[in-house]
Amino acid sequence: MSKKNQYKVTTRLVHGPEHSAKWDFTHHVTPPLSSSTTYRLDSAKRGARGFQEFGQLVTDTGEAPVYIYDRLDEPTRSILEGELAEVEGGEACVTFASGMAAISGALGSVLVAGDELIAHPVLYGCTHSLFENWYPRQGLCVHRVDLNDVAAVRRCINERTRALYFESPVNPSLELIDIGALRVLADEVNCSRPPERRLLIFIDNTFATPFGQRPLALGADVVLHSLTKNLGGFGTELGGAVICPKSMHAKLLLYRKDFGGILGSKSAWAILVYGLPTLALRLKRQQFTAKKVATWLEKHEAVARVAYPGLASFPQRALAEKQLRDFDGDFAPGNMITFELDPQLVDALEFVDEIARSAYSVTLAVSLGHTKTLIELPASMTHSSYGKGGAAVRLSIGLESPSDILADLKQALAKVAKARVARGSSR
Ligand SMILES: Cc1ncc(COP(=O)(O)O)c(C=O)c1O
């Protein structure tokens, strides 16, 4: 056992690996940022070996592996990939230019025309758009089924079904999917299938992050991330990651090589050096504040409903306590809150506009998992591809003082409610 394995995950994410099989950076306290698009090959023979080994994932030749070109493999990015695979408890990781590139890459490396996919009805807006606008053009059939209704999922599966796809917690509803229940179903289905046609469970773990949930241990096959969010953590880098079994690794690397959506080394370095070491610290602080904000919102007269897995009123509280666990085994309900306002008292649009006008600690902006608290209206912003209205407000809690966030929310709610009363009485 390497010395690293004796330490807790939080410590390991701060220190990273002792060395890389491909790159000796033992004397760097901070891993170096590599920035070279191409690599000296020394001889035609060594160059040819590099290309041959890349496609085959050959690693046991006894000779140091060859770096060829950034789009194939790159030292800084590969350290990040090693760290992400380890923290998710997976066999391999391939990073991409964005979360959407990771999602389309993971599914694109598995599905062929004629295959079917069963996806939960509510998903991040661009994933919904990928499935509704693009997959039919590629001969891929997407069924939208409530993945917590296992009997309905079972009825929808046929020999062409290759993937179950969902987020948990779901963006933006925060609903959870019972991963263990889908594992039982997939195992039943896979009994009679050859390995290359297995039904695979894909989960987008962007909201919880590996800090708050390790889906592979709960029964998923493939974990996806937008590194742009909590894992990057500072709102400076776009990125995506796929954590997958070894059996998918080579295909995924070839897919990324040919479709080209690589994660740039400078972004990989920032995520590796700033994002991962501070992950536990940020998430713990943010969920401490999120609990306070959700509890406060729930008691506010203008708030009709609050969804936050850390509230006793959360409808799937037992499942939340089972699936959302941090590195130390403590309950990790996360930093995301979705709530609805009572339209008789406060209009959601007016409220969010008031926040944009007057709040300092809460920013009207999409994205999430930032140092700053962000607020948005999913129906008209991140989830506008659904083309349906809805008054939910999504909050991603940052690192500000909780009392400042509460004061800004309180002031905006009061001001908009007062203006409405004034308008009503002047009619
Ligand atoms: C749950 C989820 N998955 C994937 C993505 C896509 O990530 P990216 O913007 O990095 O492509 C997002 C973006 O908001 C998201 O919220």
Coordinates of N, CA, C and O and ligand atoms in Angstrom, one line a residue, residues 98-100 103 124 167 171 204 206 226 228-229 238-239 368, ligand 1:
S98 N -15.6 20.7 -21.3 CA -16.8 21.3 -20.5 C -17.6 20.1 -20.0 O -17.4 18.9 -20.4
G99 N -18.5 20.4 -19.1 CA -19.4 19.3 -18.6 C -20.2 18.7 -19.8 O -20.4 17.5 -19.9
M100 N -20.7 19.6 -20.7 CA -21.4 19.0 -21.9 C -20.6 18.2 -22.8 O -21.0 17.2 -23.3
I103 N -20.4 14.8 -21.1 CA -21.7 14.1 -21.2 C -21.8 13.5 -22.6 O -22.0 12.3 -22.8
Y124 N -30.5 19.0 -16.5 CA -29.9 20.3 -16.9 C -30.4 20.6 -18.3 O -30.4 19.7 -19.1
E167 N -29.4 12.9 -13.3 CA -28.6 13.6 -12.3 C -29.2 13.3 -10.9 O -30.4 13.1 -10.8
N171 N -30.9 18.8 -11.2 CA -30.9 20.2 -11.5 C -32.1 20.6 -12.2 O -32.3 20.2 -13.3
D204 N -24.9 12.1 -13.5 CA -24.2 13.4 -13.5 C -24.2 13.8 -12.0 O -25.2 14.1 -11.4
T206 N -22.6 16.3 -10.6 CA -22.1 17.7 -10.5 C -22.6 18.4 -9.2 O -21.8 19.1 -8.6
S226 N -19.5 18.3 -14.4 CA -19.1 19.6 -14.9 C -18.1 20.1 -13.9 O -18.4 20.4 -12.8
T228 N -16.7 22.7 -14.1 CA -16.9 24.2 -14.1 C -17.5 24.6 -12.8 O -17.4 25.8 -12.4
K229 N -18.2 23.7 -12.1 CA -19.0 24.0 -10.9 C -18.1 23.8 -9.6 O -17.1 24.3 -9.5
L238 N -13.7 26.3 -17.3 CA -14.7 25.3 -17.8 C -14.1 24.0 -17.9 O -12.9 23.9 -18.2
G239 N -14.8 22.9 -17.6 CA -14.2 21.6 -17.7 C -15.3 20.5 -17.4 O -16.3 20.8 -16.9
L368 N -23.1 27.5 -10.9 CA -23.2 27.1 -9.5 C -21.9 26.6 -9.0 O -20.9 26.4 -9.8
Ligands
LIG1 C1 -25.9 19.3 -13.6 C2 -25.1 19.8 -14.8 N1 -24.5 19.0 -15.6 C3 -23.8 19.5 -16.7 C4 -23.6 20.8 -16.9 C5 -22.9 21.3 -18.1 O1 -21.6 21.8 -17.6 P1 -20.7 22.8 -18.5 O2 -21.4 24.1 -18.4 O3 -19.4 22.7 -17.8 O4 -20.7 22.3 -19.9 C6 -24.3 21.7 -16.0 C7 -24.1 23.2 -16.2 O5 -24.7 24.0 -15.6 C8 -25.0 21.2 -14.9 O6 -25.6 22.0 -14.1

